Coordinates of N, CA and C in Angstrom, one line a residue:
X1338 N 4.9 -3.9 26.7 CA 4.7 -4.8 25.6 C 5.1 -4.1 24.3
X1339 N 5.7 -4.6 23.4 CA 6.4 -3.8 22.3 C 5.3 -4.4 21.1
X1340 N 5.5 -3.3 20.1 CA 4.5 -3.2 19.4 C 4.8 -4.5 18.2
X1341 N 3.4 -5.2 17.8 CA 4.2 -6.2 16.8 C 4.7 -6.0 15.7
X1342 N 4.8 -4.6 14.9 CA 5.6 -4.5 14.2 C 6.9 -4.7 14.3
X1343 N 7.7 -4.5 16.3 CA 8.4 -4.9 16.3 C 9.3 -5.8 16.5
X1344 N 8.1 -6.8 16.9 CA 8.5 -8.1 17.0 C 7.9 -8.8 15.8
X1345 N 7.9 -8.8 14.9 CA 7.9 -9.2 13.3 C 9.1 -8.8 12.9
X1346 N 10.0 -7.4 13.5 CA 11.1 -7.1 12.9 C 12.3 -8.1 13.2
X1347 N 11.8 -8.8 15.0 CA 12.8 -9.6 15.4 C 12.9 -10.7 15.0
X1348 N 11.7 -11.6 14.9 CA 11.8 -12.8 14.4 C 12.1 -12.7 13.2
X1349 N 11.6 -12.2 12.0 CA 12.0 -12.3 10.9 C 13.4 -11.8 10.7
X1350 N 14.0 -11.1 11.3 CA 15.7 -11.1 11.4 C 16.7 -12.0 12.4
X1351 N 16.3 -12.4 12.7 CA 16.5 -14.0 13.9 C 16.4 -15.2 12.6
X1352 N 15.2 -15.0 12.2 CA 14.4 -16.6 10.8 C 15.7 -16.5 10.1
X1353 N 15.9 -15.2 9.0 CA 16.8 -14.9 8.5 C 18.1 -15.1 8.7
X1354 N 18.6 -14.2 9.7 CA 20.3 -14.3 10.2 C 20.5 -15.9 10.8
X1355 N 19.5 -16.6 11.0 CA 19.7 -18.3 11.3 C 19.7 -18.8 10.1
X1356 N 19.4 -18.7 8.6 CA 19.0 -19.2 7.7 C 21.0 -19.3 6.5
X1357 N 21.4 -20.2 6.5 CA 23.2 -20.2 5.4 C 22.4 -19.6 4.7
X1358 N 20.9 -20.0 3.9 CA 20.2 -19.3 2.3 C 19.7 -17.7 2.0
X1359 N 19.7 -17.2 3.2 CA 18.9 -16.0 2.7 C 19.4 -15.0 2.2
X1360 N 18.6 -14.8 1.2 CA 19.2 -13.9 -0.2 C 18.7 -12.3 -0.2
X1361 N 19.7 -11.8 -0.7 CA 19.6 -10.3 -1.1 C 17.9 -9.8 -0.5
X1362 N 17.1 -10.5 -1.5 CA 15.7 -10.1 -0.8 C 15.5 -10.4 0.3
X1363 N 15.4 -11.4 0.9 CA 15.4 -11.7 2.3 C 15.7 -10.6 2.8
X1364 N 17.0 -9.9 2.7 CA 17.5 -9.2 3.4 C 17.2 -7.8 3.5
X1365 N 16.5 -7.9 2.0 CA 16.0 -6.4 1.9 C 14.4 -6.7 2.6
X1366 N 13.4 -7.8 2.7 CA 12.3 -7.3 3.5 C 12.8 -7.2 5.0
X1367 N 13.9 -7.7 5.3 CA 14.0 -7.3 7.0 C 14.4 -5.7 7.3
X1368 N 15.2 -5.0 6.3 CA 15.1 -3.3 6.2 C 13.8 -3.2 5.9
X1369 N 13.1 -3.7 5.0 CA 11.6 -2.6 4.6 C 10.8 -3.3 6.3
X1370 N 10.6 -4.2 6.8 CA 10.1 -4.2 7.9 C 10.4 -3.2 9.1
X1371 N 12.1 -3.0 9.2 CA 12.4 -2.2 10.4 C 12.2 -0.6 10.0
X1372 N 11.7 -0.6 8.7 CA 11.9 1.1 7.9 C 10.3 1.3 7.9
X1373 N 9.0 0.4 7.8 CA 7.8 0.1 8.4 C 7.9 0.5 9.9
X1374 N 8.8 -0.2 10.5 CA 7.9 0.0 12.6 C 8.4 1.5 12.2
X1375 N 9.4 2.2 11.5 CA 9.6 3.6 12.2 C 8.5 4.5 11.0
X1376 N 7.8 4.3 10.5 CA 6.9 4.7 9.6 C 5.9 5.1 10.5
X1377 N 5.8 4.0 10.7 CA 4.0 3.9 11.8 C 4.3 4.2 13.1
X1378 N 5.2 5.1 13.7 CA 5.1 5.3 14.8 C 4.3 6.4 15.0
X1379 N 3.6 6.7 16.2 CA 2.6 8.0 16.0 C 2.8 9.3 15.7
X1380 N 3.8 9.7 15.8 CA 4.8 11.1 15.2 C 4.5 11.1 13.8
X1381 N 4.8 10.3 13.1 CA 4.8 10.2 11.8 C 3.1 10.0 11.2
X1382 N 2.9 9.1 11.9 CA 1.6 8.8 11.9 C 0.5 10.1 11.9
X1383 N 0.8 10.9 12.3 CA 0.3 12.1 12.4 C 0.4 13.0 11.6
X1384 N 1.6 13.1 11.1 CA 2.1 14.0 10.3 C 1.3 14.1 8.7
X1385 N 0.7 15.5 8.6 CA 0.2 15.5 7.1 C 1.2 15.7 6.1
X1386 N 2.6 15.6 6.4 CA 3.8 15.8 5.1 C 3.8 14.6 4.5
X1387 N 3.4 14.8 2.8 CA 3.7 13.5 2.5 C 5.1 13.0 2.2
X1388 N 5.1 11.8 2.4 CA 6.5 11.0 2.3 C 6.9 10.9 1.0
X1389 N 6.2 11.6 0.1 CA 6.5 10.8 -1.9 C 7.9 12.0 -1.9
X1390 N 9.1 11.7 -2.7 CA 9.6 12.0 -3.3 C 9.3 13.1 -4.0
X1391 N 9.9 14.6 -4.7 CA 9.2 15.3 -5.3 C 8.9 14.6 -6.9
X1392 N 7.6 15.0 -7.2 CA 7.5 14.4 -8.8 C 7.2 12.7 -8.6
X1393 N 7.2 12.3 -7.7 CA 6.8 10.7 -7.3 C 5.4 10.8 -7.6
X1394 N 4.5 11.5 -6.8 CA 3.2 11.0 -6.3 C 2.9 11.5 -7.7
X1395 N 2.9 12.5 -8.2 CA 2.4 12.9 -9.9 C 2.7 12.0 -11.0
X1396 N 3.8 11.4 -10.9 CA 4.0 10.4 -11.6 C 3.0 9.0 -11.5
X1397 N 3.4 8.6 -10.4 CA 2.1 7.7 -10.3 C 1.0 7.4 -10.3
X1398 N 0.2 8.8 -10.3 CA -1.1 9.3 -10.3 C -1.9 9.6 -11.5
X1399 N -0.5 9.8 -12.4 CA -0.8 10.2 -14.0 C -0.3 8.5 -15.3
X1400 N -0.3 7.8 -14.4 CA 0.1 6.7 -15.0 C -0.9 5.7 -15.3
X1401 N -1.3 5.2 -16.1 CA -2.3 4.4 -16.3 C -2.1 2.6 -15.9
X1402 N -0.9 2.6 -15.7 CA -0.1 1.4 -15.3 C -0.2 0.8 -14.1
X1403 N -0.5 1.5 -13.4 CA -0.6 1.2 -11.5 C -1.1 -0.3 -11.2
X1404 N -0.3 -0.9 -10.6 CA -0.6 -2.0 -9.7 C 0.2 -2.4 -8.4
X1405 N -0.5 -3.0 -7.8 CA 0.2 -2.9 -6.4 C 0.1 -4.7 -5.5
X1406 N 1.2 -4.9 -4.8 CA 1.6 -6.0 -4.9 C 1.7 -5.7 -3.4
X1407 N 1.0 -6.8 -2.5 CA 1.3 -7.1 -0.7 C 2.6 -7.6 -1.3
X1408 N 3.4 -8.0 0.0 CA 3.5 -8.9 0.1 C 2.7 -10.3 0.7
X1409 N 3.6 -11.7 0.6 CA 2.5 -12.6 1.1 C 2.9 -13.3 2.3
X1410 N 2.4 -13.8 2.9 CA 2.3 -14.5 4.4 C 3.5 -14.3 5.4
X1411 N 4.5 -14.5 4.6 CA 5.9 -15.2 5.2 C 6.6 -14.0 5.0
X1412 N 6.4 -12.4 4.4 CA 6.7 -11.3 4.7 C 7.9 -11.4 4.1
X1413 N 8.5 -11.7 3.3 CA 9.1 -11.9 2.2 C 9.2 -11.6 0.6
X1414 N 8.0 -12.9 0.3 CA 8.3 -12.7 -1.1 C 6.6 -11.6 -1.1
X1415 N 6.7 -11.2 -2.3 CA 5.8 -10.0 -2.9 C 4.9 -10.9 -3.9
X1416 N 3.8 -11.1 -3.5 CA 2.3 -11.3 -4.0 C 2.4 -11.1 -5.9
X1417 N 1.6 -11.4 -6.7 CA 1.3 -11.3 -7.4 C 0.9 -10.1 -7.3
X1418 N 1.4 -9.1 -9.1 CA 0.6 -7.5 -8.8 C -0.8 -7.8 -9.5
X1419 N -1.5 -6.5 -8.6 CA -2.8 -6.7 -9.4 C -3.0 -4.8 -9.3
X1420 N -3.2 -5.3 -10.6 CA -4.2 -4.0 -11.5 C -5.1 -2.8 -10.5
X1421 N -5.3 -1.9 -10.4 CA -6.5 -1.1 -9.7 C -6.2 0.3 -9.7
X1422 N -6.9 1.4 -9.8 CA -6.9 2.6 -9.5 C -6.2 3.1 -8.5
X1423 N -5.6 4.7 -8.5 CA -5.0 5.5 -7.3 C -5.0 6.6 -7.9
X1424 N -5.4 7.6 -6.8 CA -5.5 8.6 -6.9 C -4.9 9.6 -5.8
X1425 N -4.5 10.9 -5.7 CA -3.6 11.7 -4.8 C -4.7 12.6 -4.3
X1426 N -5.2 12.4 -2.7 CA -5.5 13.4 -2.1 C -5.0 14.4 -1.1
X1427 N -4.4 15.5 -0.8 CA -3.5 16.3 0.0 C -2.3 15.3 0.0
X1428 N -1.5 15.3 -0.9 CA -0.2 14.6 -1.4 C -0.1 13.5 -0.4
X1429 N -1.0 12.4 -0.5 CA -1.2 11.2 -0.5 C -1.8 10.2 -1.0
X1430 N -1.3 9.0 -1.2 CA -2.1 8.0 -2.1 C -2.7 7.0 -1.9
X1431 N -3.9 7.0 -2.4 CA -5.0 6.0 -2.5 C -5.2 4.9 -3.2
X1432 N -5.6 4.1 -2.9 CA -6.2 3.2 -3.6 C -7.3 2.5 -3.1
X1433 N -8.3 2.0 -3.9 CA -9.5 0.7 -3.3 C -9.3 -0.5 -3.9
X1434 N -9.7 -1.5 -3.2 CA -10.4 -2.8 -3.7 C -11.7 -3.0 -4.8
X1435 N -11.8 -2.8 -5.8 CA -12.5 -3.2 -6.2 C -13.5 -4.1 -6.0
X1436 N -13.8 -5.5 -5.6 CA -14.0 -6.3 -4.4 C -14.3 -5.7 -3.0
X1437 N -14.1 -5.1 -2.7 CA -14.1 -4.5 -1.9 C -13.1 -5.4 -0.8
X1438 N -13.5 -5.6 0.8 CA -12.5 -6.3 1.4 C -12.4 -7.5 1.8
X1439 N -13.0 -8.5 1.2 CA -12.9 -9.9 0.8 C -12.0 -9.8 -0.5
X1440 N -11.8 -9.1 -1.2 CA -10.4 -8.7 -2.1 C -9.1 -9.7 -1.9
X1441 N -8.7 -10.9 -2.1 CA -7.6 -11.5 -1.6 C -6.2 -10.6 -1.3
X1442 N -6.0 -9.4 -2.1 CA -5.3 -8.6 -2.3 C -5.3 -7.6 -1.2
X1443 N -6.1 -6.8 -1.3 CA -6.6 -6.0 -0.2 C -6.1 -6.9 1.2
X1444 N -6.8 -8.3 2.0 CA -6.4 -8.6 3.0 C -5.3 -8.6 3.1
X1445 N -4.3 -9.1 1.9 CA -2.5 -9.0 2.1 C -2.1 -7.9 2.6
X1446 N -2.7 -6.9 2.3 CA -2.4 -5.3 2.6 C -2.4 -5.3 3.6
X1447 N -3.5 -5.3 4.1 CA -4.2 -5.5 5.5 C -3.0 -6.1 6.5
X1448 N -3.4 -6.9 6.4 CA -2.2 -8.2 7.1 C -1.1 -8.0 7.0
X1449 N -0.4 -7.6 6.0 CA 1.2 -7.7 6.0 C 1.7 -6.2 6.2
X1450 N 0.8 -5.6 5.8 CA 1.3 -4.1 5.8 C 2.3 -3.3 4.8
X1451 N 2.6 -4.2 4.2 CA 3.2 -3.8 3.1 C 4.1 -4.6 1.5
X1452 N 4.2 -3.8 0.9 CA 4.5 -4.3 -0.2 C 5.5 -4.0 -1.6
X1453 N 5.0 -3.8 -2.8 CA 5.7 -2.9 -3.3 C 4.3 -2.2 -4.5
X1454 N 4.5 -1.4 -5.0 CA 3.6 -0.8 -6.5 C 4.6 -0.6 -7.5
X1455 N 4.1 -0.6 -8.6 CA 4.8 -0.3 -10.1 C 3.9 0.4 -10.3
X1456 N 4.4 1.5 -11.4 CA 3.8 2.4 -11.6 C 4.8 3.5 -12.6
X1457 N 4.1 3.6 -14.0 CA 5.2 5.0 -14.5 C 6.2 4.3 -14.7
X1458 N 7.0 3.1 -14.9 CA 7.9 2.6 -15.1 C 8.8 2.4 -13.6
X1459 N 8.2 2.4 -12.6 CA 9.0 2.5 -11.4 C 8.7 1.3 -10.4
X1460 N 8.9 1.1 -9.6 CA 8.7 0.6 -8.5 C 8.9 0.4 -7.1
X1461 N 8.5 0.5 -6.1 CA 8.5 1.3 -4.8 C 8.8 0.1 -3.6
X1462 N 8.7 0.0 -2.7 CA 8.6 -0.8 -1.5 C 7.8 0.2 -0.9
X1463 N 6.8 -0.1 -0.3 CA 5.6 0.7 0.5 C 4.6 0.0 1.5
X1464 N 4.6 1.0 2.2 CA 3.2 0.6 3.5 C 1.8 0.9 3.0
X1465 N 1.2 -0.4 3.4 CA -0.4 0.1 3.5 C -1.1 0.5 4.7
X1466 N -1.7 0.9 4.5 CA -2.7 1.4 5.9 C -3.8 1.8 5.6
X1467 N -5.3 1.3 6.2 CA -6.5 1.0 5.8 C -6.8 2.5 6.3
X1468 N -8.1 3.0 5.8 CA -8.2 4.3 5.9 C -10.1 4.3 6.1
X1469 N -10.7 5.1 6.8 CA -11.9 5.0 7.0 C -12.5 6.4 7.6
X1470 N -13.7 7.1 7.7 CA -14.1 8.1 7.4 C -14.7 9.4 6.6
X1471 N -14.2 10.7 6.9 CA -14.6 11.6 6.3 C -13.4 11.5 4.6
X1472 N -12.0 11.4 5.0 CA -11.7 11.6 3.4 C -11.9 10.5 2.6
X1473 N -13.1 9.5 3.1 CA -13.4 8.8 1.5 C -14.2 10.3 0.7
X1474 N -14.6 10.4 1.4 CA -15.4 11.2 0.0 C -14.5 12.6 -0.6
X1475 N -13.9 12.9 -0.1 CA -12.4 13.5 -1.3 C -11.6 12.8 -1.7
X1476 N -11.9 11.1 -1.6 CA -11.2 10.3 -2.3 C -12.1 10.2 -3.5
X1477 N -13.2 9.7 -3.3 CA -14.7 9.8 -3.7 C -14.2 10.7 -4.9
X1478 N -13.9 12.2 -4.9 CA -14.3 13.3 -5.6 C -12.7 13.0 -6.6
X1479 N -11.9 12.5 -5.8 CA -10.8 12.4 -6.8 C -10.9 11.2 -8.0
X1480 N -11.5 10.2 -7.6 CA -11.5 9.3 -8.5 C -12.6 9.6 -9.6
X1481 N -13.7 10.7 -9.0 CA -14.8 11.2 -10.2 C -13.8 12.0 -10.9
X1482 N -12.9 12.7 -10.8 CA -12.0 13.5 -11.5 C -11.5 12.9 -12.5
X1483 N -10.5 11.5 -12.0 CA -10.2 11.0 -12.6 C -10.1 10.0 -13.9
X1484 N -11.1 9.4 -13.4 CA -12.1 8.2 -14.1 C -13.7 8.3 -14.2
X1485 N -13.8 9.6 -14.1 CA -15.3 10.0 -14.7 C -15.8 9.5 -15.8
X1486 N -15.4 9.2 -17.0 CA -15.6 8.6 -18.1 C -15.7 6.8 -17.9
X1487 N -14.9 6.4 -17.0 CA -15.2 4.9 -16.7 C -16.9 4.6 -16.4
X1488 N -16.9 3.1 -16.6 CA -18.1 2.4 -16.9 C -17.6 1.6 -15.2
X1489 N -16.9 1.7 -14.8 CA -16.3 1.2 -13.7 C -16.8 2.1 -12.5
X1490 N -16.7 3.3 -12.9 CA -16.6 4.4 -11.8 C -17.8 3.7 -10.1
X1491 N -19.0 3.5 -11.0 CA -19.6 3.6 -9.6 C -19.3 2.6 -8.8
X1492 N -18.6 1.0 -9.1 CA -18.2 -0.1 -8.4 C -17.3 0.7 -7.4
X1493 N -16.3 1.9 -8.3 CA -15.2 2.6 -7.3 C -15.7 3.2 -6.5
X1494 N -16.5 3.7 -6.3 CA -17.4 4.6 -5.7 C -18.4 4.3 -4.3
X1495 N -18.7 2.4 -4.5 CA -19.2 1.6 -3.5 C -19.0 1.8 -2.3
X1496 N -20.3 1.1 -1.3 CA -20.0 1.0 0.5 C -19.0 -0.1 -0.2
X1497 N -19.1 -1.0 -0.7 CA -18.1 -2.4 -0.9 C -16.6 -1.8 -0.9
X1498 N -16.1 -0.7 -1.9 CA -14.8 -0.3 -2.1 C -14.4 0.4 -1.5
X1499 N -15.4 1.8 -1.3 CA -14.7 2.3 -0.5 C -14.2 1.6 0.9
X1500 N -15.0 0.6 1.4 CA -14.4 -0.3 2.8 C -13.0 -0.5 2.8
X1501 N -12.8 -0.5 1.7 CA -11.6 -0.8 1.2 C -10.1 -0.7 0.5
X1502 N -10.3 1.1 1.4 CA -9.5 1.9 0.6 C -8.2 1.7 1.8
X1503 N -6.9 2.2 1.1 CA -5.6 1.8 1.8 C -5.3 3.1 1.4
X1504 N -4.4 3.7 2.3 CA -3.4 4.9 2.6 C -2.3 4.0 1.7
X1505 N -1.5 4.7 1.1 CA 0.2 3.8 0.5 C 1.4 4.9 0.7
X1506 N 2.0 4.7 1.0 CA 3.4 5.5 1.5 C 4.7 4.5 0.8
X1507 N 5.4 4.9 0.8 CA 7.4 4.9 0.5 C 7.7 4.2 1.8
X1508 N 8.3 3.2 1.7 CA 8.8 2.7 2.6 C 10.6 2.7 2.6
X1509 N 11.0 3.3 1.7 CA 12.3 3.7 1.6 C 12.6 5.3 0.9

């Protein structure tokens, strides 16, 4: 049985290559889908090297700007961005739901797996992946780093958010 990442890769390049209309983007979520299945395969999946570009993940981390965009249903078009915290633990990045995971945002993640973030004046095509365990709480300790001074902090800090923290990787 093949994994449904990769059969999301087929149909949605089948929907597409059947379609006279599909445009530049179209064409680019059917690469960020096939550049996803080889992301998440368990090799990779394993690997503690992060995928950021050098000077990427510092950039983003140090930006006050961050927001991050699923895509939505039809794996295509890209969600509305929304606003939220990220922080870098062992050169990887974080983020929570505020909301925790009733978050409409968050489920997109969830569900579609991926998206894009702005950030720093940039913007990425990227994977999410839900994260659970022992590094919330060095995620925990990064976001006190960070936003210590926030009136927000302890909402970030929640069973609610942390439920709802997502791994984000480069998907190109």
């Amino acid at each position: 049985m093949r994994p449904r990442s990769v059969i999301r890769t087929s149909m949605v390049g089948m929907i597409l290559l059947a379609s006279a209309q599909a445009t530049g983007g179209d064409l680019e979520a059917v690469n960020l889908t096939s550049t996803l299945t080889r992301i998440t395969t368990p090799a990779t999946a394993a690997s503690p090297t992060s995928l950021w570009r050098a000077g990427e993940l510092d950039r983003i981390t140090q930006a006050d700007d961050f927001q991050v965009a699923p895509y939505r249903d039809n794996h295509v078009t890209i969600g509305a961005p929304n606003w939220t915290w990220s922080v870098a633990v062992d050169g990887e990045l974080y983020v929570r739901a505020y909301n925790g995971t009733r978050s409409s945002w968050y489920q997109s993640a969830v569900r579609e797996r991926a998206g894009q973030i702005s950030a720093a004046g940039m913007k990425k095509l990227v994977a999410f992946e839900p994260v659970q365990g022992g590094i919330n709480e060095r995620i925990d300790a990064a976001f006190r780093a960070r936003y210590g001074s926030s009136k927000y902090l302890d909402g970030m800090l929640s069973a609610r958010a942390s439920a709802a923290t997502l791994r984000i990787r480069p998907a190109e």
